[in-house]
Amino acid sequence: MLLDLFPIPRRYARVPGALAVALVVALVTVYLNERTPLAAGLLVAGVVVLILVYVIRARQKKEWIAFFQEENRRLLEIKGADGPAAYIPGQRARADKLRHPELKLTAQLNLCTALLANWDNGEALALLRRLPPPEKMPNPTLRLVYWTQLLRAHLQLGDREGADGAYAMTMRTLPEVSDLMKIGCLPYEIHYRILSGEYELALKQLGELPRKDLDEAGRDLLTAYRSMALRGLGASDKAAKLVQKVEGHDLLPATRKLLLSGAGPEQN
């Protein structure tokens, strides 16, 4: 994999090409001034280097697209009670092998997603603490994923203080990302409202979320949040009816935990 062989951060991906072009321009100038065999040989070598740089870059672009397609495909396969546990070992090995900083970070954050889905909240927090500081991450999308993962871990642990800090940083990062990424944060904002005791606001936000484009796992998660908010308001009977509707589904471990929990803190 050329991305691992030449692990240049994506924001600097154009630098080698620019340097190679500058080198060829300089060698052309030398050749025009001197017209010697040595100058001609150096110019040919410079052109070869330029071609290699752009061939490698084109190959890296293809590898980049293929990597993210594979990561997304694997994430979408995390389904049901056994999905996260089946995904975690392979993803951990995949992340360990990567050398390119942005690809490695992406794989580690996806691993964290599976750990949280498996209710391995402590292990997810430990992984997040080993990652580079968010301010050093190469783009706002990865920073947002980091903060939402941290928020989710604290929410699932019922840690209000930790959730407050992660929520503030999530909100601070939102203006830098796409609308699609912003929509993806809404379920965790609802969970934060529930942990904060804002049950009516959480139910209002749940009512505003479009459900038609969600898969069963997404709908089940929203049902879990709705049942938590209803229990927080004292409507335990309504919450129990919601649980009965989905308890026969093949639920992710985290969704099942939330369905069976109250609105307050849960132990890992």
mmCIF file of C-alpha atoms in Angstrom:
data_model
loop_
_atom_site.group_PDB
_atom_site.id
_atom_site.type_symbol
_atom_site.label_atom_id
_atom_site.label_comp_id
_atom_site.label_asym_id
_atom_site.label_seq_id
_atom_site.Cartn_x
_atom_site.Cartn_y
_atom_site.Cartn_z
ATOM 1 C CA MET A 1 0.000 0.000 0.000
ATOM 2 C CA LEU A 2 1.678 3.192 -1.222
ATOM 3 C CA LEU A 3 -0.119 5.294 1.388
ATOM 4 C CA ASP A 4 1.753 3.343 4.062
ATOM 5 C CA LEU A 5 5.006 3.277 2.076
ATOM 6 C CA PHE A 6 4.900 7.080 1.776
ATOM 7 C CA PRO A 7 2.779 8.133 4.780
ATOM 8 C CA ILE A 8 2.485 11.816 3.918
ATOM 9 C CA PRO A 9 -0.453 13.580 5.642
ATOM 10 C CA ARG A 10 -3.214 14.432 3.169
ATOM 11 C CA ARG A 11 -2.872 18.185 3.711
ATOM 12 C CA TYR A 12 0.737 17.930 2.456
ATOM 13 C CA ALA A 13 -0.062 15.557 -0.437
ATOM 14 C CA ARG A 14 0.678 18.198 -3.086
ATOM 15 C CA VAL A 15 4.075 19.145 -1.658
ATOM 16 C CA PRO A 16 6.112 16.345 -3.359
ATOM 17 C CA GLY A 17 4.577 17.209 -6.734
ATOM 18 C CA ALA A 18 5.293 20.901 -6.282
ATOM 19 C CA LEU A 19 8.904 20.151 -5.324
ATOM 20 C CA ALA A 20 9.321 17.841 -8.323
ATOM 21 C CA VAL A 21 7.968 20.516 -10.681
ATOM 22 C CA ALA A 22 10.303 23.101 -9.158
ATOM 23 C CA LEU A 23 13.219 20.683 -9.587
ATOM 24 C CA VAL A 24 12.432 20.119 -13.289
ATOM 25 C CA VAL A 25 12.076 23.857 -13.915
ATOM 26 C CA ALA A 26 15.464 24.446 -12.282
ATOM 27 C CA LEU A 27 17.064 21.654 -14.321
ATOM 28 C CA VAL A 28 15.568 23.029 -17.541
ATOM 29 C CA THR A 29 17.135 26.383 -16.713
ATOM 30 C CA VAL A 30 20.500 24.737 -16.059
ATOM 31 C CA TYR A 31 20.316 22.777 -19.317
ATOM 32 C CA LEU A 32 19.406 25.856 -21.375
ATOM 33 C CA ASN A 33 22.330 27.746 -19.877
ATOM 34 C CA GLU A 34 24.969 24.985 -20.129
ATOM 35 C CA ARG A 35 23.804 22.528 -22.839
ATOM 36 C CA THR A 36 26.133 19.824 -21.448
ATOM 37 C CA PRO A 37 25.532 16.038 -21.379
ATOM 38 C CA LEU A 38 25.506 16.160 -17.572
ATOM 39 C CA ALA A 39 22.801 18.847 -17.559
ATOM 40 C CA ALA A 40 20.790 16.830 -20.094
ATOM 41 C CA GLY A 41 21.118 13.685 -17.960
ATOM 42 C CA LEU A 42 20.021 15.530 -14.842
ATOM 43 C CA LEU A 43 17.022 16.961 -16.703
ATOM 44 C CA VAL A 44 15.958 13.501 -17.867
ATOM 45 C CA ALA A 45 16.334 12.211 -14.307
ATOM 46 C CA GLY A 46 14.259 15.112 -13.016
ATOM 47 C CA VAL A 47 11.484 14.392 -15.515
ATOM 48 C CA VAL A 48 11.494 10.717 -14.478
ATOM 49 C CA VAL A 49 11.188 11.759 -10.822
ATOM 50 C CA LEU A 50 8.289 14.082 -11.708
ATOM 51 C CA ILE A 51 6.467 11.289 -13.535
ATOM 52 C CA LEU A 52 7.016 8.881 -10.635
ATOM 53 C CA VAL A 53 5.702 11.410 -8.133
ATOM 54 C CA TYR A 54 2.481 11.891 -10.066
ATOM 55 C CA VAL A 55 2.042 8.175 -10.750
ATOM 56 C CA ILE A 56 2.441 7.461 -7.034
ATOM 57 C CA ARG A 57 0.044 10.263 -6.146
ATOM 58 C CA ALA A 58 -2.592 8.954 -8.568
ATOM 59 C CA ARG A 59 -2.220 5.467 -7.074
ATOM 60 C CA GLN A 60 -2.491 6.889 -3.557
ATOM 61 C CA LYS A 61 -5.734 8.661 -4.476
ATOM 62 C CA LYS A 62 -7.199 5.335 -5.590
ATOM 63 C CA GLU A 63 -5.979 3.651 -2.399
ATOM 64 C CA TRP A 64 -7.489 6.489 -0.348
ATOM 65 C CA ILE A 65 -10.925 6.034 -1.937
ATOM 66 C CA ALA A 66 -10.721 2.243 -1.615
ATOM 67 C CA PHE A 67 -9.745 2.494 2.065
ATOM 68 C CA PHE A 68 -12.734 4.634 3.013
ATOM 69 C CA GLN A 69 -15.119 2.526 0.947
ATOM 70 C CA GLU A 70 -13.896 -0.563 2.793
ATOM 71 C CA GLU A 71 -14.130 1.152 6.193
ATOM 72 C CA ASN A 72 -17.692 2.261 5.490
ATOM 73 C CA ARG A 73 -18.653 -1.188 4.238
ATOM 74 C CA ARG A 74 -17.288 -2.820 7.373
ATOM 75 C CA LEU A 75 -19.052 -0.328 9.628
ATOM 76 C CA LEU A 76 -22.376 -0.998 7.944
ATOM 77 C CA GLU A 77 -21.925 -4.700 8.703
ATOM 78 C CA ILE A 78 -21.958 -4.051 12.464
ATOM 79 C CA LYS A 79 -25.446 -5.334 13.111
ATOM 80 C CA GLY A 80 -27.180 -7.201 15.882
ATOM 81 C CA ALA A 81 -26.017 -8.482 19.238
ATOM 82 C CA ASP A 82 -22.901 -10.175 17.861
ATOM 83 C CA GLY A 83 -21.947 -7.594 15.227
ATOM 84 C CA PRO A 84 -19.606 -5.385 17.269
ATOM 85 C CA ALA A 85 -17.781 -8.309 18.892
ATOM 86 C CA ALA A 86 -17.174 -9.856 15.465
ATOM 87 C CA TYR A 87 -15.876 -6.560 14.044
ATOM 88 C CA ILE A 88 -13.553 -5.489 16.876
ATOM 89 C CA PRO A 89 -10.635 -7.995 16.569
ATOM 90 C CA GLY A 90 -10.245 -7.525 12.822
ATOM 91 C CA GLN A 91 -10.496 -3.744 13.062
ATOM 92 C CA ARG A 92 -7.947 -3.621 15.883
ATOM 93 C CA ALA A 93 -5.494 -5.619 13.755
ATOM 94 C CA ARG A 94 -6.257 -3.412 10.740
ATOM 95 C CA ALA A 95 -5.567 -0.219 12.716
ATOM 96 C CA ASP A 96 -2.328 -1.601 14.161
ATOM 97 C CA LYS A 97 -0.916 -2.319 10.694
ATOM 98 C CA LEU A 98 -1.564 1.137 9.228
ATOM 99 C CA ARG A 99 1.256 3.707 9.146
ATOM 100 C CA HIS A 100 -0.409 6.620 7.375
ATOM 101 C CA PRO A 101 -1.471 8.935 10.247
ATOM 102 C CA GLU A 102 -4.896 9.904 8.891
ATOM 103 C CA LEU A 103 -5.844 6.373 7.844
ATOM 104 C CA LYS A 104 -4.693 4.965 11.177
ATOM 105 C CA LEU A 105 -6.683 7.582 13.092
ATOM 106 C CA THR A 106 -9.786 6.860 11.011
ATOM 107 C CA ALA A 107 -9.480 3.121 11.658
ATOM 108 C CA GLN A 108 -9.011 3.724 15.387
ATOM 109 C CA LEU A 109 -12.073 5.972 15.593
ATOM 110 C CA ASN A 110 -14.117 3.332 13.761
ATOM 111 C CA LEU A 111 -12.843 0.773 16.269
ATOM 112 C CA CYS A 112 -14.069 3.090 19.010
ATOM 113 C CA THR A 113 -17.504 3.154 17.352
ATOM 114 C CA ALA A 114 -17.685 -0.636 17.613
ATOM 115 C CA LEU A 115 -16.476 -0.645 21.223
ATOM 116 C CA LEU A 116 -19.229 1.801 22.168
ATOM 117 C CA ALA A 117 -21.817 -0.218 20.255
ATOM 118 C CA ASN A 118 -20.644 -3.239 22.267
ATOM 119 C CA TRP A 119 -20.980 -1.251 25.527
ATOM 120 C CA ASP A 120 -17.200 -1.472 26.116
ATOM 121 C CA ASN A 121 -17.233 2.106 27.374
ATOM 122 C CA GLY A 122 -14.094 1.914 29.499
ATOM 123 C CA GLU A 123 -12.041 0.419 26.672
ATOM 124 C CA ALA A 124 -13.385 3.055 24.274
ATOM 125 C CA LEU A 125 -12.318 5.842 26.637
ATOM 126 C CA ALA A 126 -8.866 4.284 27.009
ATOM 127 C CA LEU A 127 -8.510 4.166 23.217
ATOM 128 C CA LEU A 128 -9.578 7.801 22.842
ATOM 129 C CA ARG A 129 -6.999 8.865 25.423
ATOM 130 C CA ARG A 130 -4.251 7.190 23.378
ATOM 131 C CA LEU A 131 -5.120 9.126 20.224
ATOM 132 C CA PRO A 132 -3.413 12.387 19.216
ATOM 133 C CA PRO A 133 -4.924 15.524 20.811
ATOM 134 C CA PRO A 134 -7.955 16.707 18.799
ATOM 135 C CA GLU A 135 -6.314 20.045 18.004
ATOM 136 C CA LYS A 136 -3.583 18.127 16.145
ATOM 137 C CA MET A 137 -6.000 16.050 14.078
ATOM 138 C CA PRO A 138 -5.753 16.817 10.347
ATOM 139 C CA ASN A 139 -9.330 17.898 9.614
ATOM 140 C CA PRO A 140 -12.544 18.997 11.395
ATOM 141 C CA THR A 141 -14.441 15.831 10.436
ATOM 142 C CA LEU A 142 -12.039 13.640 12.417
ATOM 143 C CA ARG A 143 -12.110 16.121 15.292
ATOM 144 C CA LEU A 144 -15.901 15.971 15.358
ATOM 145 C CA VAL A 145 -15.889 12.164 15.307
ATOM 146 C CA TYR A 146 -13.435 12.208 18.223
ATOM 147 C CA TRP A 147 -15.597 14.547 20.300
ATOM 148 C CA THR A 148 -18.837 12.693 19.535
ATOM 149 C CA GLN A 149 -17.207 9.376 20.470
ATOM 150 C CA LEU A 150 -16.002 10.893 23.729
ATOM 151 C CA LEU A 151 -19.457 12.360 24.338
ATOM 152 C CA ARG A 152 -21.105 9.005 23.664
ATOM 153 C CA ALA A 153 -18.746 7.186 26.030
ATOM 154 C CA HIS A 154 -19.502 9.594 28.886
ATOM 155 C CA LEU A 155 -23.218 9.482 28.117
ATOM 156 C CA GLN A 156 -23.287 5.695 28.237
ATOM 157 C CA LEU A 157 -21.412 5.789 31.535
ATOM 158 C CA GLY A 158 -23.864 8.378 32.885
ATOM 159 C CA ASP A 159 -20.943 10.738 33.534
ATOM 160 C CA ARG A 160 -22.548 14.196 33.425
ATOM 161 C CA GLU A 161 -19.328 16.141 34.045
ATOM 162 C CA GLY A 162 -17.428 14.336 31.294
ATOM 163 C CA ALA A 163 -20.393 14.652 28.947
ATOM 164 C CA ASP A 164 -20.617 18.419 29.566
ATOM 165 C CA GLY A 165 -17.053 18.979 28.358
ATOM 166 C CA ALA A 166 -17.364 16.686 25.340
ATOM 167 C CA TYR A 167 -20.718 18.223 24.377
ATOM 168 C CA ALA A 168 -19.276 21.750 24.498
ATOM 169 C CA MET A 169 -16.398 20.748 22.201
ATOM 170 C CA THR A 170 -18.782 18.925 19.854
ATOM 171 C CA MET A 171 -20.916 22.061 19.508
ATOM 172 C CA ARG A 172 -17.791 24.161 18.956
ATOM 173 C CA THR A 173 -16.659 21.878 16.103
ATOM 174 C CA LEU A 174 -20.043 21.573 14.335
ATOM 175 C CA PRO A 175 -19.795 24.803 12.274
ATOM 176 C CA GLU A 176 -16.681 23.416 10.551
ATOM 177 C CA VAL A 177 -18.300 20.274 9.116
ATOM 178 C CA SER A 178 -20.909 19.306 6.532
ATOM 179 C CA ASP A 179 -24.661 19.227 7.167
ATOM 180 C CA LEU A 180 -24.591 15.431 6.916
ATOM 181 C CA MET A 181 -22.106 15.251 9.796
ATOM 182 C CA LYS A 182 -24.252 17.647 11.825
ATOM 183 C CA ILE A 183 -27.307 15.413 11.373
ATOM 184 C CA GLY A 184 -25.262 12.428 12.565
ATOM 185 C CA CYS A 185 -24.672 14.195 15.893
ATOM 186 C CA LEU A 186 -28.371 14.694 16.682
ATOM 187 C CA PRO A 187 -28.931 11.338 18.459
ATOM 188 C CA TYR A 188 -26.079 12.088 20.878
ATOM 189 C CA GLU A 189 -27.467 15.563 21.535
ATOM 190 C CA ILE A 190 -30.778 13.923 22.445
ATOM 191 C CA HIS A 191 -29.005 11.499 24.770
ATOM 192 C CA TYR A 192 -27.233 14.477 26.354
ATOM 193 C CA ARG A 193 -30.598 16.181 26.948
ATOM 194 C CA ILE A 194 -31.840 13.034 28.683
ATOM 195 C CA LEU A 195 -28.780 12.834 30.924
ATOM 196 C CA SER A 196 -29.287 16.528 31.734
ATOM 197 C CA GLY A 197 -32.887 15.881 32.766
ATOM 198 C CA GLU A 198 -34.354 17.812 29.806
ATOM 199 C CA TYR A 199 -36.788 15.022 28.979
ATOM 200 C CA GLU A 200 -39.465 17.105 27.253
ATOM 201 C CA LEU A 201 -36.896 18.758 24.983
ATOM 202 C CA ALA A 202 -35.457 15.334 24.170
ATOM 203 C CA LEU A 203 -38.915 14.051 23.179
ATOM 204 C CA LYS A 204 -39.492 17.148 21.046
ATOM 205 C CA GLN A 205 -36.175 16.601 19.222
ATOM 206 C CA LEU A 206 -37.006 12.924 18.739
ATOM 207 C CA GLY A 207 -40.284 13.936 17.136
ATOM 208 C CA GLU A 208 -38.465 16.209 14.700
ATOM 209 C CA LEU A 209 -35.934 13.612 13.557
ATOM 210 C CA PRO A 210 -36.756 11.972 10.200
ATOM 211 C CA ARG A 211 -36.966 8.199 10.634
ATOM 212 C CA LYS A 212 -37.780 7.031 7.110
ATOM 213 C CA ASP A 213 -34.129 6.944 5.994
ATOM 214 C CA LEU A 214 -32.915 5.090 9.106
ATOM 215 C CA ASP A 215 -32.198 1.382 9.208
ATOM 216 C CA GLU A 216 -33.659 -0.804 11.930
ATOM 217 C CA ALA A 217 -30.653 -0.251 14.225
ATOM 218 C CA GLY A 218 -31.088 3.525 13.967
ATOM 219 C CA ARG A 219 -34.819 3.333 14.655
ATOM 220 C CA ASP A 220 -34.209 1.033 17.623
ATOM 221 C CA LEU A 221 -31.699 3.507 19.088
ATOM 222 C CA LEU A 222 -34.216 6.346 18.842
ATOM 223 C CA THR A 223 -36.810 4.104 20.486
ATOM 224 C CA ALA A 224 -34.358 3.506 23.333
ATOM 225 C CA TYR A 225 -33.909 7.259 23.785
ATOM 226 C CA ARG A 226 -37.663 7.809 23.733
ATOM 227 C CA SER A 227 -38.194 5.152 26.400
ATOM 228 C CA MET A 228 -35.475 6.729 28.568
ATOM 229 C CA ALA A 229 -37.086 10.171 28.266
ATOM 230 C CA LEU A 230 -40.514 8.778 29.099
ATOM 231 C CA ARG A 231 -39.149 7.037 32.190
ATOM 232 C CA GLY A 232 -37.525 10.303 33.185
ATOM 233 C CA LEU A 233 -40.965 11.944 33.027
ATOM 234 C CA GLY A 234 -42.466 9.149 35.099
ATOM 235 C CA ALA A 235 -44.338 7.528 32.183
ATOM 236 C CA SER A 236 -42.969 4.056 32.868
ATOM 237 C CA ASP A 237 -45.956 2.267 31.312
ATOM 238 C CA LYS A 238 -45.497 4.045 27.980
ATOM 239 C CA ALA A 239 -41.784 3.322 28.119
ATOM 240 C CA ALA A 240 -42.449 -0.363 28.784
ATOM 241 C CA LYS A 241 -44.743 -0.576 25.733
ATOM 242 C CA LEU A 242 -42.006 0.876 23.541
ATOM 243 C CA VAL A 243 -39.533 -1.666 24.878
ATOM 244 C CA GLN A 244 -41.951 -4.513 24.140
ATOM 245 C CA LYS A 245 -42.182 -3.400 20.500
ATOM 246 C CA VAL A 246 -38.457 -3.809 19.867
ATOM 247 C CA GLU A 247 -37.165 -6.284 22.445
ATOM 248 C CA GLY A 248 -37.554 -9.100 19.925
ATOM 249 C CA HIS A 249 -35.204 -7.348 17.487
ATOM 250 C CA ASP A 250 -31.567 -8.360 17.145
ATOM 251 C CA LEU A 251 -30.336 -5.302 19.046
ATOM 252 C CA LEU A 252 -26.837 -3.925 19.368
ATOM 253 C CA PRO A 253 -25.582 -4.424 22.951
ATOM 254 C CA ALA A 254 -25.542 -0.663 23.599
ATOM 255 C CA THR A 255 -29.108 -0.231 22.354
ATOM 256 C CA ARG A 256 -30.318 -3.088 24.552
ATOM 257 C CA LYS A 257 -28.583 -1.568 27.584
ATOM 258 C CA LEU A 258 -30.198 1.799 26.929
ATOM 259 C CA LEU A 259 -33.614 0.232 26.413
ATOM 260 C CA LEU A 260 -33.430 -1.477 29.780
ATOM 261 C CA SER A 261 -31.909 1.480 31.608
ATOM 262 C CA GLY A 262 -33.519 4.404 33.358
ATOM 263 C CA ALA A 263 -32.696 7.971 32.472
ATOM 264 C CA GLY A 264 -29.912 8.129 35.051
ATOM 265 C CA PRO A 265 -26.310 6.857 35.169
ATOM 266 C CA GLU A 266 -25.445 3.344 34.089
ATOM 267 C CA GLN A 267 -22.429 1.360 35.212
ATOM 268 C CA ASN A 268 -20.009 0.018 32.605
#
